[in-house]
mmCIF file of C-alpha atoms in Angstrom:
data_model
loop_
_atom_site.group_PDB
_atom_site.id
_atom_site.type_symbol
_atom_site.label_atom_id
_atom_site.label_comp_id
_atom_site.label_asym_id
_atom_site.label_seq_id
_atom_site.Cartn_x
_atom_site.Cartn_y
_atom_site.Cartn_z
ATOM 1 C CA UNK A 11 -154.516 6.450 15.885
ATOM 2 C CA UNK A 12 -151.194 5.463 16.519
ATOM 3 C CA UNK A 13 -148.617 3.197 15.267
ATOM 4 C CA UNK A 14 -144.982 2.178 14.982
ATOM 5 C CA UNK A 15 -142.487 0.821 12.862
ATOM 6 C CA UNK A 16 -139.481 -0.744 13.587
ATOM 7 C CA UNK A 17 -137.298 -0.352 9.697
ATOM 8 C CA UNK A 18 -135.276 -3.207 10.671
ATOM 9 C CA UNK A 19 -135.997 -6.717 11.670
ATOM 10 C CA UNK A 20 -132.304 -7.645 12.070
ATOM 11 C CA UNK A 21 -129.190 -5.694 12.766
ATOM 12 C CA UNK A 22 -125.650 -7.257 13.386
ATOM 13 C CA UNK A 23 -123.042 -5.029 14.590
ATOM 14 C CA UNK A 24 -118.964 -5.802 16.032
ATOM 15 C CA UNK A 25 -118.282 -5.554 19.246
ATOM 16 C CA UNK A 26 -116.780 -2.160 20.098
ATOM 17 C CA UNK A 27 -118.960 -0.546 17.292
ATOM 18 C CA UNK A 28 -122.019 1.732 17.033
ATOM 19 C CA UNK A 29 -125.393 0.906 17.617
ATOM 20 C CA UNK A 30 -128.419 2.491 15.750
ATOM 21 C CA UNK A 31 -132.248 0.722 15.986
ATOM 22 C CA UNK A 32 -134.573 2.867 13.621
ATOM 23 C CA UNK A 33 -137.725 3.380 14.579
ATOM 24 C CA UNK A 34 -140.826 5.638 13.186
ATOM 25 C CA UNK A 35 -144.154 6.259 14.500
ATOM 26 C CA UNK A 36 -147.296 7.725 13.999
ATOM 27 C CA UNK A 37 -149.596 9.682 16.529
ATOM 28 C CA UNK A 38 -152.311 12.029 16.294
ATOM 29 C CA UNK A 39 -151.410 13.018 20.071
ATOM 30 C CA UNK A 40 -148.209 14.154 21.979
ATOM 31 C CA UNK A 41 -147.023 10.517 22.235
ATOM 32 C CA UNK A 42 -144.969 8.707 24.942
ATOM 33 C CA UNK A 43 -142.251 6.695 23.611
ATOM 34 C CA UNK A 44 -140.436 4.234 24.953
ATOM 35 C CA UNK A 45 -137.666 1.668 24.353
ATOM 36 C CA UNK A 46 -137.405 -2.172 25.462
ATOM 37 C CA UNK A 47 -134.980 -4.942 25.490
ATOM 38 C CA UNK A 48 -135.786 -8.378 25.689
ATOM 39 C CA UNK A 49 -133.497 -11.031 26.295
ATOM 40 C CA UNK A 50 -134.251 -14.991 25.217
ATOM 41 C CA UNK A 51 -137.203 -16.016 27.389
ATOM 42 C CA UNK A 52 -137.412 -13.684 29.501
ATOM 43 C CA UNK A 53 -139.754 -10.244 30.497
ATOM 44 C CA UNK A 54 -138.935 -6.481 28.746
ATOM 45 C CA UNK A 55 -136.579 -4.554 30.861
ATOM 46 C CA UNK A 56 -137.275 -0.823 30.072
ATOM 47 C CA UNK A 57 -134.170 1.152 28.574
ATOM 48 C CA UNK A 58 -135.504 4.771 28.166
ATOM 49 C CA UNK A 59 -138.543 6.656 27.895
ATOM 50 C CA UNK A 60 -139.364 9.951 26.100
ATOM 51 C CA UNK A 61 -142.722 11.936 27.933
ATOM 52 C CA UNK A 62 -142.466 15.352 26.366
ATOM 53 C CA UNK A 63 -139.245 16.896 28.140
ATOM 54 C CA UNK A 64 -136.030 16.672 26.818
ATOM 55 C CA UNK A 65 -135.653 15.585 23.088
ATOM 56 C CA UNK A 66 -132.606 13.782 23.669
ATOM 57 C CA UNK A 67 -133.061 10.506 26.373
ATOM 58 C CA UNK A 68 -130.749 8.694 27.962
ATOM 59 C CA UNK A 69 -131.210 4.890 28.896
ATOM 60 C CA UNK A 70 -129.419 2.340 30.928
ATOM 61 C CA UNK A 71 -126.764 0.550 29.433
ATOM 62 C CA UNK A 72 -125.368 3.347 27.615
ATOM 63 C CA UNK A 73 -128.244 3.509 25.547
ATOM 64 C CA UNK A 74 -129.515 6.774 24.312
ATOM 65 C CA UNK A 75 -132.412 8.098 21.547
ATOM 66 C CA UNK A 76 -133.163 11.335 20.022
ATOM 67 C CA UNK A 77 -137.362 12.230 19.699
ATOM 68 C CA UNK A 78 -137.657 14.525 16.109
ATOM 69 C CA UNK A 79 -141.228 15.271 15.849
ATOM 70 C CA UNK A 80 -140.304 16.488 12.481
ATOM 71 C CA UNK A 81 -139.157 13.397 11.294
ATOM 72 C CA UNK A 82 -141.368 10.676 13.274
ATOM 73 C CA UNK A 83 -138.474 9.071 14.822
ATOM 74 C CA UNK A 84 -137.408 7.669 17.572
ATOM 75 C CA UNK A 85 -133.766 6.021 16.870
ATOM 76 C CA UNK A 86 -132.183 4.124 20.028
ATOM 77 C CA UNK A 87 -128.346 4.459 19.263
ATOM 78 C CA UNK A 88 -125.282 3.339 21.607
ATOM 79 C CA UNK A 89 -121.731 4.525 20.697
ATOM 80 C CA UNK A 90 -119.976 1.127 21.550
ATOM 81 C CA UNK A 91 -121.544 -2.538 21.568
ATOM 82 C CA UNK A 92 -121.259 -4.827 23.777
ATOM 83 C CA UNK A 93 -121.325 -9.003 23.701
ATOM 84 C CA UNK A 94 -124.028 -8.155 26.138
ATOM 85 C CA UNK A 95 -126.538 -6.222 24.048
ATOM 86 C CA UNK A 96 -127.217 -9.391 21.703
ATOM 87 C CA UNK A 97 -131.005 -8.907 22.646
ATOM 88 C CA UNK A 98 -134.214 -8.153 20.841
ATOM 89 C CA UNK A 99 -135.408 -4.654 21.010
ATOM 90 C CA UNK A 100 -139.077 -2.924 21.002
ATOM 91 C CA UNK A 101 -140.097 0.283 20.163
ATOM 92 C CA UNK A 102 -143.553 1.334 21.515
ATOM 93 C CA UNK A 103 -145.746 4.560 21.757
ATOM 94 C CA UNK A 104 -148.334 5.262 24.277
ATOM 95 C CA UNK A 105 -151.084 8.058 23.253
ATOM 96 C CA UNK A 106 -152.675 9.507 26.611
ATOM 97 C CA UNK A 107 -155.771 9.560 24.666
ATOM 98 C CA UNK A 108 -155.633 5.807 23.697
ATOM 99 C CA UNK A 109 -156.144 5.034 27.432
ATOM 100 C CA UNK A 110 -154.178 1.652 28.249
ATOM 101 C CA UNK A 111 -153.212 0.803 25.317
ATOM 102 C CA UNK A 112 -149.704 0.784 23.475
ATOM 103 C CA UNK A 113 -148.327 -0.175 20.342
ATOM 104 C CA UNK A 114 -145.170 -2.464 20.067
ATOM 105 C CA UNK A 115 -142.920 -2.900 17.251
ATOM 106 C CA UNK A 116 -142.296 -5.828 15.587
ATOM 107 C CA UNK A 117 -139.014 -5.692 17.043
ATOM 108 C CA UNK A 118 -135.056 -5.799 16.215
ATOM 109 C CA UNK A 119 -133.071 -8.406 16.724
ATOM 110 C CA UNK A 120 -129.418 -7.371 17.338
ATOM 111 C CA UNK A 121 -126.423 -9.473 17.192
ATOM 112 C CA UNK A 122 -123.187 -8.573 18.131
ATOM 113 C CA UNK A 123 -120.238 -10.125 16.564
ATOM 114 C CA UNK A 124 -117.175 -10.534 18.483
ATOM 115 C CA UNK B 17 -138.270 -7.188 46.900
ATOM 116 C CA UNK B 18 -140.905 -5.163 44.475
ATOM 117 C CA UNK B 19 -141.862 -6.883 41.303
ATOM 118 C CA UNK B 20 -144.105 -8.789 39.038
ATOM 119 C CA UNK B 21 -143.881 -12.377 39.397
ATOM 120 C CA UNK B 22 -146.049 -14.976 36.734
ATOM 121 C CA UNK B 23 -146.550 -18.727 37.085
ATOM 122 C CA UNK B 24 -145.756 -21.569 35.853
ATOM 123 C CA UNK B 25 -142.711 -20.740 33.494
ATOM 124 C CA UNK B 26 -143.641 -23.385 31.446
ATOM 125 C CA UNK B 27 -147.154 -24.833 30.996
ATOM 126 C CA UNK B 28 -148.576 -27.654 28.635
ATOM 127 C CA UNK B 29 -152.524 -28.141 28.021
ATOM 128 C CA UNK B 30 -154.109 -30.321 25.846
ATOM 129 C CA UNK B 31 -156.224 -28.989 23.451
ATOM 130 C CA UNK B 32 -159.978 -28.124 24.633
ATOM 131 C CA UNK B 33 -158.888 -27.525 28.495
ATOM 132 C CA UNK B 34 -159.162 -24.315 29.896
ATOM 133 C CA UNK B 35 -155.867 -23.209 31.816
ATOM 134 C CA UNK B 36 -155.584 -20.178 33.526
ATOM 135 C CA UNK B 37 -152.073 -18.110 33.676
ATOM 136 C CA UNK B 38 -150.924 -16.155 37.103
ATOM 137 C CA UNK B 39 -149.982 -12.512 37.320
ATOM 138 C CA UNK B 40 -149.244 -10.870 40.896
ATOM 139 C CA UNK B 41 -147.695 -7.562 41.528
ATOM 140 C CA UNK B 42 -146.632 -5.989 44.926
ATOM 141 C CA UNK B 43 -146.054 -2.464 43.440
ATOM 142 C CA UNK B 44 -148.988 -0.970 44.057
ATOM 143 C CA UNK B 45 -149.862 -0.466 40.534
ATOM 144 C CA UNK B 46 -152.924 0.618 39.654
ATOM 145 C CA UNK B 47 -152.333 -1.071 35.578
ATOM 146 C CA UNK B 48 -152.097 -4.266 34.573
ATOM 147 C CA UNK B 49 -152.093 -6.120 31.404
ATOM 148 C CA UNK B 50 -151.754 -8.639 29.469
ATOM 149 C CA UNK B 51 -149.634 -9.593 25.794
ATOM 150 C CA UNK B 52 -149.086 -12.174 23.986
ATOM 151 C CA UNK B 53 -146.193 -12.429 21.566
ATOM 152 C CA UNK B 54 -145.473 -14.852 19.116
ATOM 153 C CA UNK B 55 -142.044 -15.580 17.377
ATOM 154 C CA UNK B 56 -140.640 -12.695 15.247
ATOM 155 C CA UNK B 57 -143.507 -10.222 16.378
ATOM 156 C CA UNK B 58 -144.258 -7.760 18.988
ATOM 157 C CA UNK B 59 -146.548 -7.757 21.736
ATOM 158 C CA UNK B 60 -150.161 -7.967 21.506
ATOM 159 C CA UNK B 61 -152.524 -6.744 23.883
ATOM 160 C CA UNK B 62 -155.202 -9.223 24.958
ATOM 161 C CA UNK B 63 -156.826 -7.675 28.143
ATOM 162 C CA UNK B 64 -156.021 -4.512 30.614
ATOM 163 C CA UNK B 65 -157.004 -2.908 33.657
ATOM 164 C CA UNK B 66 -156.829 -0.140 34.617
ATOM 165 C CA UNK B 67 -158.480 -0.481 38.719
ATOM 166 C CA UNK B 68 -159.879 -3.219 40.663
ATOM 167 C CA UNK B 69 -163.066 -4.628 39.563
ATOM 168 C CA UNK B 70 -162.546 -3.212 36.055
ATOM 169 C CA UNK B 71 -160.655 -5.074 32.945
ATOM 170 C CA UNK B 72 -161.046 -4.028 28.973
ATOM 171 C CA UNK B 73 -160.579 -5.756 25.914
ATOM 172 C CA UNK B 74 -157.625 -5.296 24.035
ATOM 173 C CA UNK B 75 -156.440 -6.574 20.455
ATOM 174 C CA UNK B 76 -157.172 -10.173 20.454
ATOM 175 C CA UNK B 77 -159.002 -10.740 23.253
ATOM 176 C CA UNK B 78 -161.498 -13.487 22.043
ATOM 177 C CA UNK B 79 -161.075 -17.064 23.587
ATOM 178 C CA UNK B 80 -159.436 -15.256 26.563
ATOM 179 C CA UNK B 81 -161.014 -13.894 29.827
ATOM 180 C CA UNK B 82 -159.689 -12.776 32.585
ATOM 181 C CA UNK B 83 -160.691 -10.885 36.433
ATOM 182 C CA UNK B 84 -159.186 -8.230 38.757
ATOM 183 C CA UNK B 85 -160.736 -8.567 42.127
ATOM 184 C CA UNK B 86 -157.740 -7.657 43.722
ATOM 185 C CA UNK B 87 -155.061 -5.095 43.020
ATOM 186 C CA UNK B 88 -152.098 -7.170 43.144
ATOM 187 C CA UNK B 89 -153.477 -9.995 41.115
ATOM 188 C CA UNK B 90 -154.546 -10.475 37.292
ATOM 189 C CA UNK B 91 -155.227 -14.232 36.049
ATOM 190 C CA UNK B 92 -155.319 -14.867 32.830
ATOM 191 C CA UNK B 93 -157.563 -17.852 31.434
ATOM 192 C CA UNK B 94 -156.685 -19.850 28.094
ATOM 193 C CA UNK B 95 -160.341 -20.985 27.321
ATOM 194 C CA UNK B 96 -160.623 -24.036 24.485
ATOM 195 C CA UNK B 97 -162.275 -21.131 22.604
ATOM 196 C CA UNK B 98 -159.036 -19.936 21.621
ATOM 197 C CA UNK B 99 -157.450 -21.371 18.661
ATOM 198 C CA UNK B 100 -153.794 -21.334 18.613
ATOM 199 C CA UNK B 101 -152.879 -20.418 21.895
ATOM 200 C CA UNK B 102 -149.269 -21.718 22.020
ATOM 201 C CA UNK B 103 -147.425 -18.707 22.788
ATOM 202 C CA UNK B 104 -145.575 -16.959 25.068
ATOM 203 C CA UNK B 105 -147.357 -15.174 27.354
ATOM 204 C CA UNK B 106 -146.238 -11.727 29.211
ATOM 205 C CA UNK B 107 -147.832 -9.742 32.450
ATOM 206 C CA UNK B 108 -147.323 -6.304 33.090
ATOM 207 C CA UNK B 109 -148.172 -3.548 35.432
ATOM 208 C CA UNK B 110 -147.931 0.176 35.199
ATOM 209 C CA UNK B 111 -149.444 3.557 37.725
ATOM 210 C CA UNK B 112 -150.676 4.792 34.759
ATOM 211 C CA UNK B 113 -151.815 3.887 31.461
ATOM 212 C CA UNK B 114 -149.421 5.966 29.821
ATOM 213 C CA UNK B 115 -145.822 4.954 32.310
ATOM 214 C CA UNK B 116 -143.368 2.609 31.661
ATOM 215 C CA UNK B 117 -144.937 -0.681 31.956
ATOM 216 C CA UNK B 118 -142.761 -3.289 34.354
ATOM 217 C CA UNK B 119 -143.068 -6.836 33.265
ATOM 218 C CA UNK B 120 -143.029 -10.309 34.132
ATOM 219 C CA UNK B 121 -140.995 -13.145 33.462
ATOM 220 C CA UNK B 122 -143.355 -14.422 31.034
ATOM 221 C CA UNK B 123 -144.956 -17.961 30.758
ATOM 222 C CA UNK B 124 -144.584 -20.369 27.652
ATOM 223 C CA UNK B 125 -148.117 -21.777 27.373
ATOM 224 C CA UNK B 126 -147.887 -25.285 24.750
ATOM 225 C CA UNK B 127 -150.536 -26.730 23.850
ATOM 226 C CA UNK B 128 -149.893 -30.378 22.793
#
């Protein structure tokens, strides 16, 4: 079975500061993991993906996240926001064996105060 | 231009009419699906595909149905069966079950 949790339901952040969206999950299966950002009323634009290669992704945007199997994580960090990432965010895991069918966060909303 | 395109944007029923929601896709995906998200949660799957002529149920599929007769194209009805179906309403589409899934714009469904 597998599942996610997204620890945060709202982060606010200053511009020009770091960025870090927690986010744990739980898989019986080499997962796929992926990040998405949704702006008001609009689709999910994908930011990164992890599929089993390198633990360390990197995303549009400036956007990066680190996979630790140890620790069930998948944390989407950015070193400096911008006015422009005020956006919700969704974590989501995919298990190969759960044909079709992924698992979404609740999501985290992230403001970014100028 | 390659995308996923949904229609209307906006769309009011009253209650106990059927409506039925557009999804097309000219990327040759083999995937599609359906979510629904409410405010303050994540998505939740109602139907998918995964080939033409072939659709399962996902998480909350009841008062919903839906068809894939072509590749490109996966409707979604709103039957009168379904309860609370104001939402917002998102299509996606995906090679493979487990790639990164490309979205629509979404539609806001209101049901007055």
């Amino acid at each position: 079975a597998q599942s996610v949790t997204q620890l945060d339901s709202h982060v606010s952040v200053s511009e020009g500061t770091p960025v870090l969206l927690r986010c744990n999950y739980s898989s019986s299966y080499s997962p796929s993991l992926f990040w998405y950002v949704q702006h008001p009323n609009k689709g999910l634009q994908l930011l990164l993906k992890y599929t089993s290669a390198a633990t360390l992704v990197k995303g549009i945007n400036g956007f990066e996240a680190e996979f630790k199997k140890s620790e069930t994580s998948f944390h989407l960090t950015k070193p400096s926001a911008h006015m422009s990432d005020a956006a919700e965010y969704f974590c989501v895991v995919t298990e190969f064996t759960n044909a079709g069918k992924s698992t979404f966060g609740d999501g985290t909303t992230l403001t970014v105060k100028p | 231009d390659g995308g996923i395109t949904q229609s209307p944007k906006y769309l009011f029923r009253k209650e106990g009419q059927n409506v039925t929601l557009s999804c097309e896709q000219n990327l040759n995906h083999d995937a599609m699906y359906w979510y629904r998200q409410d405010p303050g949660q994540g998505l939740r799957l109602i139907y998918y595909s995964q080939i033409v002529n072939d659709f399962q149920k996902g998480d909350i599929a009841e008062g919903y149905s839906v068809s894939r007769e072509k590749k490109e194209s996966f409707p979604l009805t709103v039957t009168s069966a379904q309860k609370n179906p104001t939402a917002f309403y998102l299509c996606a589409s995906s090679t493979g079950h487990t790639d990164t899934q490309y979205f629509g714009p979404g539609t806001r469904l209101t049901v007055l």
